[in-house]
Short mmCIF file of C-alpha atoms in Angstrom, two decimals:
data_model
loop_
_atom_site.label_atom_id
_atom_site.label_comp_id
_atom_site.label_asym_id
_atom_site.label_seq_id
_atom_site.Cartn_x
_atom_site.Cartn_y
_atom_site.Cartn_z
CA MET A 874 127.38 111.58 2.69
CA LYS A 875 128.79 109.68 5.68
CA ARG A 876 129.73 113.04 7.21
CA ILE A 877 126.11 114.27 6.84
CA LYS A 878 124.62 111.16 8.44
CA TYR A 879 127.09 111.53 11.28
CA LEU A 880 125.96 115.09 11.83
CA VAL A 881 122.32 113.99 12.05
CA LEU A 882 122.63 110.89 14.19
CA SER A 883 125.85 111.32 16.18
CA SER A 884 126.57 115.03 16.60
CA LEU A 885 124.98 115.06 20.07
CA VAL A 886 126.48 113.72 23.25
CA ALA A 887 126.59 109.98 23.75
CA THR A 888 123.17 108.36 23.70
CA ASN A 889 121.52 108.15 27.09
CA LEU A 890 119.87 104.76 27.58
CA PHE A 891 117.22 106.48 29.70
CA ALA A 892 116.49 109.26 27.22
CA ILE A 893 112.83 110.19 26.79
CA SER A 894 111.52 109.31 23.31
CA LEU A 895 108.92 110.99 21.13
CA ASP A 896 106.42 108.19 21.80
CA GLU A 897 106.80 108.72 25.55
CA VAL A 898 106.37 112.45 25.15
CA LEU A 899 103.19 111.91 23.11
CA ASN A 900 101.77 109.65 25.82
CA ILE A 901 102.52 112.28 28.45
CA SER A 902 100.82 114.88 26.29
CA LEU A 903 97.67 112.78 25.98
CA GLU A 904 97.61 112.29 29.73
CA LYS A 905 98.55 115.75 31.00
CA ASN A 906 97.86 118.34 28.30
CA LEU A 907 95.45 120.92 29.69
CA ASP A 908 93.66 121.64 26.39
CA ILE A 909 92.89 117.93 26.05
CA ALA A 910 91.67 117.87 29.65
CA ILE A 911 89.38 120.87 29.04
CA SER A 912 88.00 119.28 25.87
CA ASN A 913 87.34 116.08 27.79
CA TYR A 914 85.44 118.02 30.46
CA GLU A 915 83.35 119.64 27.74
CA TYR A 916 82.56 116.19 26.35
CA LYS A 917 81.51 115.00 29.81
CA GLU A 918 79.27 118.05 30.16
CA THR A 919 77.42 117.15 26.95
CA LYS A 920 77.01 113.58 28.24
CA GLU A 921 75.29 114.92 31.33
CA ASP A 922 73.11 117.20 29.18
CA TYR A 923 71.98 114.10 27.31
CA ASN A 924 71.30 112.23 30.55
CA LYS A 925 69.36 115.23 31.80
CA SER A 926 67.19 115.30 28.67
CA LYS A 927 66.17 111.67 29.32
CA SER A 928 64.65 112.70 32.64
CA ALA A 929 61.73 114.31 30.72
CA PHE A 930 60.42 110.80 30.05
CA LEU A 931 60.42 109.82 33.70
CA PRO A 932 57.82 110.68 36.32
CA LYS A 933 58.45 113.24 39.02
CA VAL A 934 57.85 112.54 42.70
CA ASP A 935 57.30 115.31 45.24
CA LEU A 936 56.71 115.32 49.00
CA SER A 937 55.28 118.35 50.75
CA TYR A 938 54.15 119.36 54.25
CA SER A 939 52.49 122.56 55.38
CA TYR A 940 51.39 123.81 58.79
CA ASN A 941 49.31 126.96 59.43
CA ASN A 942 48.58 128.72 62.73
CA SER A 943 46.36 131.82 62.51
CA ASP A 944 45.91 134.22 65.39
CA LYS A 945 42.60 135.34 63.88
CA GLN A 946 40.26 133.23 61.82
CA THR A 947 37.89 134.12 59.03
CA PRO A 948 34.55 132.35 58.78
CA GLY A 949 35.07 128.70 58.01
CA GLN A 950 38.77 128.88 58.89
CA ILE A 951 40.29 126.92 61.76
CA LYS A 952 43.10 128.09 63.98
CA GLU A 953 45.52 125.34 63.11
CA ASP A 954 45.75 122.91 60.22
CA SER A 955 48.41 120.78 58.53
CA THR A 956 48.64 118.89 55.27
CA ALA A 957 51.14 116.30 54.01
CA SER A 958 51.17 115.21 50.36
CA ALA A 959 52.96 112.75 48.14
CA THR A 960 52.54 113.50 44.42
CA ILE A 961 53.56 111.60 41.31
CA SER A 962 53.28 113.65 38.11
CA TYR A 963 53.98 112.79 34.49
CA ASN A 964 53.90 114.75 31.29
CA LEU A 965 51.73 112.90 28.77
CA PHE A 966 52.33 115.17 25.80
CA ASN A 967 54.55 118.22 25.29
CA GLY A 968 54.35 118.84 21.56
CA PHE A 969 57.36 116.54 20.85
CA LYS A 970 59.62 119.07 22.55
CA ASP A 971 61.07 116.41 24.84
CA PHE A 972 61.90 114.12 21.90
CA SER A 973 63.59 116.99 20.06
CA GLU A 974 65.62 117.87 23.16
CA LEU A 975 66.62 114.24 23.62
CA TYR A 976 67.87 113.81 20.05
CA SER A 977 69.48 117.26 20.01
CA THR A 978 71.55 116.61 23.12
CA LYS A 979 72.45 113.14 21.84
CA TYR A 980 73.83 114.64 18.62
CA LEU A 981 75.69 117.29 20.62
CA ARG A 982 77.18 114.61 22.86
CA ASN A 983 78.46 112.68 19.84
CA ALA A 984 79.69 115.87 18.18
CA SER A 985 81.60 116.76 21.33
CA LYS A 986 83.25 113.34 21.25
CA PHE A 987 84.50 114.01 17.71
CA SER A 988 85.66 117.48 18.77
CA TYR A 989 87.52 115.87 21.66
CA ASN A 990 89.24 113.49 19.25
CA ALA A 991 90.13 116.38 16.92
CA LYS A 992 91.64 118.29 19.83
CA LYS A 993 93.79 115.28 20.72
CA GLN A 994 95.00 115.06 17.11
CA ASP A 995 95.86 118.77 17.10
CA ILE A 996 97.73 118.53 20.39
CA LEU A 997 99.66 115.47 19.22
CA LEU A 998 100.81 117.40 16.14
CA SER A 999 101.69 120.43 18.30
CA THR A 1000 103.66 118.11 20.60
CA LYS A 1001 105.60 116.72 17.65
CA GLU A 1002 106.30 120.25 16.39
CA ALA A 1003 107.52 121.35 19.84
CA TYR A 1004 109.64 118.19 20.13
CA ILE A 1005 111.17 118.80 16.69
CA ASP A 1006 111.72 122.48 17.48
CA TYR A 1007 113.73 121.46 20.54
CA LEU A 1008 115.84 119.01 18.50
CA ASN A 1009 116.44 121.68 15.87
CA LYS A 1010 117.40 124.26 18.51
CA ARG A 1011 119.78 121.72 20.04
CA LYS A 1012 121.42 121.14 16.67
CA ASN A 1013 121.65 124.90 16.17
CA LEU A 1014 123.48 125.21 19.50
CA LEU A 1015 125.99 122.58 18.38
CA THR A 1016 126.43 124.42 15.09
CA GLN A 1017 127.08 127.72 16.86
CA GLU A 1018 129.52 126.03 19.25
CA ASP A 1019 131.38 124.47 16.31
CA SER A 1020 131.53 127.83 14.59
CA TYR A 1021 132.87 129.48 17.73
CA LYS A 1022 135.60 126.82 18.09
CA LEU A 1023 136.67 127.39 14.50
CA PHE A 1024 136.85 131.14 15.09
CA GLU A 1025 138.72 130.53 18.34
CA ASN A 1026 141.32 128.41 16.54
CA GLN A 1027 141.55 130.99 13.78
CA TYR A 1028 142.09 133.72 16.36
CA ILE A 1029 144.95 131.76 17.97
CA ASP A 1030 146.58 131.30 14.55
CA ALA A 1031 146.01 134.97 13.64
CA LYS A 1032 147.51 136.10 16.97
CA ASN A 1033 150.64 134.01 16.37
CA GLN A 1034 150.88 135.45 12.85
CA PHE A 1035 150.51 138.99 14.23
CA ILE A 1036 153.35 138.39 16.68
CA GLN A 1037 155.47 137.16 13.80
CA GLY A 1038 154.47 140.23 11.77
CA LEU A 1039 152.68 138.19 9.11
CA VAL A 1040 149.26 139.90 9.49
CA SER A 1041 148.18 143.39 10.43
CA LYS A 1042 146.54 144.49 13.66
CA ASN A 1043 143.34 145.12 11.69
CA ASP A 1044 143.24 141.50 10.49
CA LEU A 1045 143.69 140.26 14.06
CA LEU A 1046 140.90 142.53 15.33
CA LYS A 1047 138.59 141.37 12.51
CA VAL A 1048 139.04 137.75 13.55
CA GLU A 1049 138.53 138.64 17.23
CA VAL A 1050 135.30 140.52 16.50
CA ASN A 1051 133.88 137.58 14.57
CA MET A 1052 134.95 135.22 17.36
CA LEU A 1053 133.09 137.32 19.94
CA ASN A 1054 130.03 137.50 17.66
CA ALA A 1055 130.13 133.71 17.44
CA LYS A 1056 130.30 133.54 21.24
CA GLN A 1057 127.19 135.72 21.48
CA SER A 1058 125.45 133.42 19.01
CA VAL A 1059 126.22 130.49 21.33
CA ILE A 1060 124.65 132.36 24.25
CA GLN A 1061 121.57 133.17 22.15
CA ALA A 1062 121.31 129.56 20.98
CA LYS A 1063 121.40 128.34 24.62
CA GLY A 1064 118.57 130.73 25.49
CA ASP A 1065 116.51 129.61 22.50
CA LEU A 1066 117.03 125.96 23.49
CA ASN A 1067 115.91 126.65 27.06
CA ILE A 1068 112.76 128.45 25.88
CA SER A 1069 112.00 125.59 23.47
CA LEU A 1070 112.24 123.12 26.36
CA TYR A 1071 109.78 125.18 28.41
CA SER A 1072 107.40 125.35 25.45
CA LEU A 1073 107.46 121.57 25.16
CA SER A 1074 106.94 121.30 28.91
CA ASN A 1075 103.87 123.54 28.73
CA ILE A 1076 102.28 121.34 26.06
CA LEU A 1077 102.89 118.41 28.42
CA GLY A 1078 100.87 120.15 31.13
CA GLY A 1079 103.96 121.42 32.96
CA TYR A 1080 105.79 118.08 32.98
CA ASP A 1081 109.34 118.68 34.24
CA LEU A 1082 111.87 117.99 31.48
CA THR A 1083 114.90 119.66 33.07
CA ASN A 1084 116.46 116.34 34.07
CA GLU A 1085 115.35 114.50 30.93
CA LYS A 1086 117.45 113.93 27.83
CA ILE A 1087 115.36 114.34 24.69
CA GLU A 1088 116.03 111.43 22.37
CA GLU A 1089 117.03 112.10 18.78
CA LEU A 1090 114.72 110.96 15.95
CA ASN A 1091 115.84 108.33 13.49
CA ILE A 1092 113.72 109.26 10.46
CA ASN A 1093 113.29 106.73 7.67
CA GLU A 1094 114.21 108.86 4.65
CA ASN A 1095 113.28 106.16 2.11
CA LYS A 1096 109.76 105.50 3.40
CA ASN A 1097 107.05 105.99 0.80
CA PHE A 1098 103.76 107.55 1.85
CA VAL A 1099 100.43 106.91 0.14
CA TYR A 1100 97.52 109.28 0.80
CA ASP A 1101 93.85 108.91 -0.04
CA VAL A 1102 91.95 112.17 -0.41
CA SER A 1103 88.69 110.36 0.36
CA LEU A 1104 89.86 110.14 3.99
CA LEU A 1105 89.23 113.85 4.34
CA GLU A 1106 85.51 113.23 4.70
CA ASN A 1107 86.24 111.16 7.82
CA ARG A 1108 87.85 114.09 9.63
CA SER A 1109 86.56 114.47 13.18
CA GLU A 1110 85.82 118.14 12.56
CA ILE A 1111 83.48 117.29 9.68
CA LYS A 1112 81.74 114.61 11.72
CA ALA A 1113 81.30 117.08 14.59
CA TYR A 1114 79.82 119.76 12.29
CA GLU A 1115 77.45 117.21 10.72
CA LEU A 1116 76.16 116.22 14.15
CA ASN A 1117 75.87 119.86 15.22
CA LEU A 1118 73.72 120.42 12.13
CA LYS A 1119 71.46 117.50 13.12
CA SER A 1120 71.20 118.90 16.63
CA ILE A 1121 70.12 122.31 15.35
CA LYS A 1122 67.56 120.70 13.04
CA GLU A 1123 66.09 118.89 16.04
CA GLN A 1124 65.94 122.17 17.93
CA SER A 1125 64.22 123.76 14.96
CA PHE A 1126 61.64 120.98 14.91
CA GLY A 1127 61.16 121.26 18.66
CA SER A 1128 60.49 125.01 18.43
CA ARG A 1129 57.16 124.20 16.75
CA ASN A 1130 55.89 122.54 19.91
CA THR A 1131 54.54 125.90 21.10
CA PHE A 1132 51.65 125.49 18.62
CA MET A 1133 50.59 122.19 20.19
CA PRO A 1134 48.71 121.44 23.42
CA LYS A 1135 50.37 120.13 26.56
CA VAL A 1136 48.86 117.39 28.72
CA ASP A 1137 49.99 116.58 32.27
CA ALA A 1138 48.72 114.02 34.74
CA SER A 1139 49.33 113.62 38.46
CA VAL A 1140 48.28 111.40 41.37
CA SER A 1141 48.59 112.71 44.93
CA TYR A 1142 48.01 111.21 48.34
CA ASN A 1143 47.12 113.72 51.07
CA LYS A 1144 46.94 113.48 54.88
CA TYR A 1145 45.38 116.22 57.06
CA GLY A 1146 45.64 117.39 60.63
CA ASP A 1147 44.12 120.03 62.92
CA ASP A 1148 47.49 120.87 64.45
CA GLN A 1149 51.12 120.20 63.50
CA ASN A 1150 50.41 116.51 63.59
CA ILE A 1151 48.60 115.02 60.60
CA GLY A 1152 46.32 112.86 62.69
CA GLY A 1153 43.01 113.90 61.15
CA ARG A 1154 40.90 117.04 60.89
CA ASP A 1155 37.25 117.62 61.80
CA LEU A 1156 34.89 117.46 58.84
CA TYR A 1157 37.80 116.19 56.66
CA PRO A 1158 38.67 112.64 55.70
CA ASP A 1159 41.83 111.29 57.26
CA SER A 1160 43.42 110.88 53.81
CA GLN A 1161 42.55 111.74 50.26
CA GLU A 1162 43.75 110.55 46.84
CA VAL A 1163 43.51 113.03 43.98
CA VAL A 1164 43.92 112.27 40.27
CA ASN A 1165 44.45 115.32 38.07
CA VAL A 1166 44.73 115.64 34.28
CA THR A 1167 45.50 119.08 32.85
CA ALA A 1168 45.50 120.12 29.20
CA SER A 1169 46.67 123.56 28.10
CA TRP A 1170 47.12 125.27 24.77
CA ASN A 1171 48.56 128.68 24.13
CA LEU A 1172 46.69 130.24 21.19
CA TYR A 1173 48.67 133.46 20.88
CA ASN A 1174 51.98 134.59 22.32
CA GLY A 1175 52.62 137.93 20.66
CA ASN A 1176 54.50 136.46 17.66
CA SER A 1177 57.32 135.39 19.97
CA ASP A 1178 56.92 131.79 18.87
CA TYR A 1179 57.07 132.71 15.17
CA SER A 1180 60.26 134.66 15.73
CA ASP A 1181 61.82 131.71 17.53
CA ILE A 1182 60.98 129.37 14.64
CA ILE A 1183 62.46 131.80 12.10
CA LYS A 1184 65.60 132.11 14.24
CA LYS A 1185 66.00 128.32 14.39
CA ASN A 1186 65.62 128.09 10.58
CA ILE A 1187 68.37 130.70 10.20
CA GLN A 1188 70.59 128.71 12.57
CA VAL A 1189 70.08 125.62 10.41
CA LYS A 1190 71.19 127.53 7.31
CA LYS A 1191 74.17 128.92 9.19
CA ALA A 1192 75.15 125.40 10.31
CA VAL A 1193 74.96 124.17 6.71
CA ALA A 1194 77.24 127.02 5.62
CA ASN A 1195 79.69 126.26 8.45
CA LEU A 1196 79.79 122.61 7.43
CA GLU A 1197 80.59 123.51 3.83
CA LYS A 1198 83.17 126.02 5.05
CA ILE A 1199 85.00 123.42 7.16
CA ARG A 1200 85.01 121.00 4.19
CA LEU A 1201 86.60 123.64 1.95
CA SER A 1202 89.08 124.57 4.70
CA ILE A 1203 90.19 120.96 5.13
CA LYS A 1204 90.62 120.50 1.37
CA LEU A 1205 92.82 123.62 1.35
CA GLN A 1206 94.80 122.23 4.29
CA TYR A 1207 95.36 119.05 2.31
CA GLN A 1208 96.60 120.87 -0.78
CA ASN A 1209 98.90 123.09 1.30
CA ALA A 1210 100.27 120.05 3.12
CA LEU A 1211 100.98 118.22 -0.15
CA SER A 1212 102.77 121.28 -1.50
CA SER A 1213 104.76 121.70 1.71
CA LEU A 1214 105.82 118.06 1.63
CA ALA A 1215 107.04 118.33 -1.96
CA VAL A 1216 108.95 121.53 -1.16
CA SER A 1217 110.46 120.07 2.03
CA LYS A 1218 111.71 117.01 0.11
CA ALA A 1219 113.34 119.22 -2.51
CA ASN A 1220 114.82 121.51 0.16
CA PHE A 1221 116.29 118.53 1.97
CA GLU A 1222 118.04 117.22 -1.13
CA THR A 1223 119.37 120.71 -1.88
CA SER A 1224 120.56 121.23 1.69
CA LYS A 1225 122.46 117.93 1.65
CA LEU A 1226 124.37 119.02 -1.42
CA ALA A 1227 124.89 122.53 -0.02
CA LEU A 1228 126.31 121.15 3.23
CA LYS A 1229 128.67 118.87 1.35
CA GLN A 1230 129.85 121.81 -0.74
CA ALA A 1231 130.29 124.07 2.33
CA GLU A 1232 132.40 121.39 4.10
CA GLU A 1233 134.54 120.98 1.02
CA ASN A 1234 134.86 124.73 0.61
CA TYR A 1235 135.97 125.22 4.23
CA THR A 1236 138.60 122.48 3.87
CA ILE A 1237 139.96 124.09 0.68
CA VAL A 1238 140.03 127.61 2.11
CA LYS A 1239 141.66 126.45 5.33
CA ASN A 1240 144.38 124.61 3.38
CA ARG A 1241 144.96 127.68 1.20
CA PHE A 1242 145.06 129.84 4.32
CA GLN A 1243 147.72 127.63 5.89
CA GLU A 1244 149.71 127.86 2.65
CA GLY A 1245 149.37 131.64 2.65
CA LEU A 1246 147.20 131.72 -0.47
CA SER A 1247 144.04 132.97 1.32
CA ASP A 1248 143.57 135.59 4.03
CA ASN A 1249 141.54 135.65 7.25
CA THR A 1250 138.52 137.19 5.52
CA ASP A 1251 138.22 134.18 3.20
CA LEU A 1252 138.36 131.81 6.18
CA ILE A 1253 135.77 133.88 8.08
CA ASP A 1254 133.40 133.74 5.08
CA ALA A 1255 133.94 129.99 4.73
CA ASN A 1256 133.09 129.49 8.42
CA TYR A 1257 129.85 131.46 8.10
CA LEU A 1258 128.95 129.56 4.95
CA LEU A 1259 129.51 126.24 6.71
CA SER A 1260 127.40 127.28 9.74
CA ALA A 1261 124.55 128.46 7.53
CA ALA A 1262 124.67 125.22 5.52
CA LYS A 1263 124.45 123.15 8.71
CA GLN A 1264 121.50 125.16 9.98
CA ASN A 1265 119.69 124.85 6.64
CA TYR A 1266 120.35 121.13 6.54
CA TYR A 1267 118.99 120.45 10.02
CA LYS A 1268 115.96 122.62 9.36
CA ALA A 1269 115.21 120.87 6.07
CA TYR A 1270 115.75 117.48 7.71
CA TYR A 1271 113.16 118.16 10.41
CA ASP A 1272 110.81 120.14 8.13
CA LYS A 1273 110.33 117.04 6.01
CA TYR A 1274 109.27 115.05 9.07
CA ILE A 1275 106.84 117.77 10.17
CA SER A 1276 105.39 117.95 6.65
CA VAL A 1277 104.67 114.23 6.71
CA GLU A 1278 103.13 114.43 10.21
CA THR A 1279 101.01 117.42 9.20
CA LEU A 1280 99.64 115.50 6.25
CA ASN A 1281 98.95 112.52 8.51
CA ARG A 1282 97.10 114.82 10.88
CA ILE A 1283 94.95 116.25 8.10
CA LEU A 1284 93.98 112.74 7.02
CA GLU A 1285 93.86 111.48 10.64
CA LYS A 1286 96.12 108.58 9.74
#
């Protein structure tokens, strides 16, 4: 067991005091990840949509100026005239459309905030997975390098035995082929590690990790985790879908405003001129104030309004179905995560035992080989068995951590 713990915690190079930790990587991800940035921009857009909808309850102020110069005049028309106006207008009633738009955009703004939080949770989990993948790839490289060294030592021994006439040329070539295969595996493992580092860098928005040492995790294997299924209902995705449903209901209500009258009022102040200057005009007052109230009501619009109402009702039903669908999907995620956690715990315990057995087996076979009781094929098989056991152990070790973090993500703990 001490050997296994050493493999996990001390098989890498000496600890760098300035190594970058998982917490630091997560903070970088929150700050620089492009998906999070895009989601934040989308949230800010919905905030501005809400602010825009509030403008419907404020008056509108317009300034205008016009100047006319006609080369020919009709009866009653003058050659030159100008008008300047300042108008304040206000919508008194719009069939509750403005209220519906206000509440709808408010719900969408809040829904977008929950979606933004969900995106951050997803990216944090993806960051952890990429971080763990790098650690696992790094352990795999060490495993392949250890395997290659064992084959290299075996080849040196087999070559000496061949010179002494103790093994055949075929046995020597068999060991050499496996040694070269192990060397290729080292090259492949280095490439996989490099790609894994770039993948982690991409999640961090392109943050340069080439000069950083990724810190190993010290996972508490004895920690007990308690989960409450009732937390599922607090998922950001569910909250976002609930608010989207409210928004669509408000839009559906607002679509009925077409069957109601609209009332607008305005006050304007006008100045007139008989040239480009607004200094007065013959037979006109110097200035004029006009109050205007307009009421309109569309009585028939070719069934377009009815179709729009029916469409909004369908959208409400679709939103209800989507909400139920996301609830079922999250419950399935939870069950899958629980199952994966149970399996990962069992796999880890099995892999610990398998690694211990593979180490013992290699020691026995190597001793028998040195005593002439086993051949090179047995030692080759023992080396492969040991390498596979190490890889399975490291994978199971990290899979258990990811299973826990996945469950935490599902419950947003």
